[in-house]
């Protein structure tokens, strides 16, 4: 059984889902005010409840036209990660692009390159983010990119190719 995240993470979680409400036509400009960094809205089904969830996650690197790398804040304990791993991924949207998605866990070297890229682009923000990631996941001190890549799943999403019959969003 996986331990539950700390109380402060559970209490802050509803605020962290706010960007998912702004992923609508006419409101996406406000989504960019929430975070200047690209946000992927992952649509997934609950493992037990079957409920549909829309979870906003920040991209470490990548773009909607290519592979998008995401670090789950609570690692393998993240509800959205466990739902996706259980086969609940339905679709996603990022910067106006919507559609069916594929996912996989990045290899350690690939994850490290994504973390290096993110750290290079966001020097100050990364320090705070990695401190939170380390605390939530029980990593000692300020972990290096190699330690994070080895200890945590970096998820790679990409939009699935549209078939000739067309693809619907579940």
XYZ file of C-alpha atoms in Angstrom:
170
model
C 0.000 0.000 0.000
C 1.379 3.409 -0.913
C 1.457 6.043 1.845
C -0.774 9.079 1.443
C 0.764 12.459 0.619
C 1.333 14.939 3.480
C -1.653 16.935 4.745
C -0.438 20.234 3.232
C -0.281 18.619 -0.212
C -3.806 17.229 0.142
C -5.119 20.661 1.203
C -3.361 22.519 -1.628
C -4.470 20.022 -4.294
C -7.809 21.732 -5.122
C -5.984 25.016 -5.800
C -3.540 23.229 -8.071
C -6.475 21.959 -10.178
C -7.759 25.497 -10.868
C -6.042 25.727 -14.284
C -8.202 22.845 -15.543
C -11.250 25.116 -15.175
C -9.619 27.691 -17.443
C -8.978 25.247 -20.296
C -11.968 26.458 -22.300
C -12.406 28.505 -25.422
C -12.318 32.159 -24.466
C -10.510 31.537 -21.165
C -7.178 30.092 -22.299
C -5.591 33.544 -21.982
C -6.252 33.268 -18.221
C -4.643 29.823 -18.199
C -1.429 31.416 -19.421
C -1.652 33.941 -16.577
C -1.719 31.072 -14.054
C 1.532 29.737 -15.418
C 3.751 31.117 -18.162
C 4.977 27.567 -18.714
C 2.998 25.149 -20.898
C 0.288 23.261 -19.022
C -1.075 19.934 -20.212
C -4.611 19.050 -19.115
C -4.719 15.254 -18.701
C -8.209 13.726 -18.900
C -8.381 10.354 -17.146
C -10.806 7.964 -15.450
C -10.597 7.019 -11.765
C -9.269 3.551 -11.022
C -12.094 2.649 -8.680
C -14.797 5.249 -9.157
C -14.716 5.472 -12.942
C -15.186 9.246 -12.578
C -13.730 11.521 -15.223
C -10.962 13.850 -13.995
C -9.185 16.767 -15.683
C -5.771 17.314 -14.097
C -3.437 20.171 -15.074
C 0.270 19.315 -15.101
C 3.213 21.512 -16.045
C 5.525 20.383 -18.835
C 9.198 19.902 -18.016
C 10.015 20.078 -21.694
C 8.476 19.423 -25.052
C 5.610 20.954 -26.964
C 2.101 19.909 -28.048
C 3.519 18.994 -31.475
C 6.068 16.555 -30.046
C 6.721 14.553 -26.895
C 5.794 16.270 -23.617
C 7.670 15.387 -20.403
C 5.861 15.658 -17.051
C 7.096 15.097 -13.492
C 4.311 13.969 -11.107
C 4.709 16.075 -7.947
C 3.967 13.166 -5.598
C 5.739 10.618 -7.804
C 4.100 7.231 -8.081
C 1.622 8.249 -5.345
C 0.015 10.926 -7.545
C -3.612 10.022 -8.154
C -3.517 11.077 -11.802
C -0.378 8.988 -12.372
C -1.949 5.911 -10.790
C -5.131 6.412 -12.840
C -3.173 6.739 -16.090
C -0.997 3.716 -15.206
C -4.152 1.681 -14.545
C -5.311 2.371 -18.101
C -7.476 5.387 -17.427
C -5.896 7.896 -19.848
C -8.571 9.269 -22.168
C -7.230 12.371 -23.871
C -5.575 15.697 -23.207
C -5.203 19.293 -24.266
C -2.282 21.688 -24.393
C -2.201 25.204 -25.814
C -5.431 24.715 -27.761
C -4.575 21.289 -29.172
C -6.871 18.458 -28.038
C -7.025 14.781 -28.755
C -6.288 11.204 -27.810
C -2.920 10.651 -26.187
C -0.311 7.962 -25.687
C 1.963 7.800 -22.661
C 5.008 5.976 -21.335
C 7.558 6.344 -18.539
C 10.818 7.896 -19.739
C 14.099 6.034 -19.440
C 16.541 7.430 -16.858
C 18.848 9.138 -19.392
C 15.926 10.669 -21.248
C 14.371 11.862 -17.967
C 17.656 13.420 -16.885
C 17.923 15.369 -20.152
C 14.368 16.694 -19.670
C 15.194 17.765 -16.100
C 18.460 19.388 -17.253
C 16.562 21.322 -19.919
C 13.932 22.447 -17.401
C 16.552 23.509 -14.846
C 18.456 25.482 -17.491
C 15.316 27.400 -18.577
C 13.898 28.024 -15.085
C 16.828 28.448 -12.670
C 15.022 30.071 -9.716
C 11.688 28.342 -10.056
C 13.391 24.942 -10.271
C 15.026 25.362 -6.866
C 11.646 25.800 -5.171
C 10.009 23.046 -7.224
C 12.748 20.501 -6.506
C 12.652 21.323 -2.786
C 8.923 20.498 -2.756
C 9.436 17.353 -4.853
C 12.217 16.195 -2.511
C 10.137 16.825 0.608
C 6.979 15.144 -0.709
C 8.874 12.082 -1.949
C 11.287 11.653 0.963
C 14.445 12.465 -1.005
C 17.314 13.843 1.106
C 18.441 17.471 0.756
C 18.358 19.022 -2.684
C 18.463 16.089 -5.082
C 20.368 16.206 -8.345
C 18.644 15.671 -11.662
C 20.169 12.186 -11.830
C 18.718 11.263 -8.411
C 15.257 12.525 -9.365
C 15.372 10.753 -12.745
C 16.300 7.477 -11.026
C 13.806 7.761 -8.149
C 10.698 9.175 -9.821
C 8.707 8.461 -12.963
C 8.996 11.112 -15.648
C 5.943 10.599 -17.853
C 6.126 11.223 -21.597
C 2.858 12.139 -23.313
C 2.224 12.664 -26.996
C -0.872 13.177 -29.058
C -1.904 10.060 -30.952
C -2.032 10.263 -34.730
C -5.553 10.809 -36.021
C -6.819 7.871 -38.041
C -8.512 8.313 -41.389
C -11.895 7.680 -39.721
C -11.216 10.482 -37.223
C -10.695 10.293 -33.499
C -13.196 11.280 -30.858
C -12.483 12.510 -27.375
C -13.788 10.207 -24.675
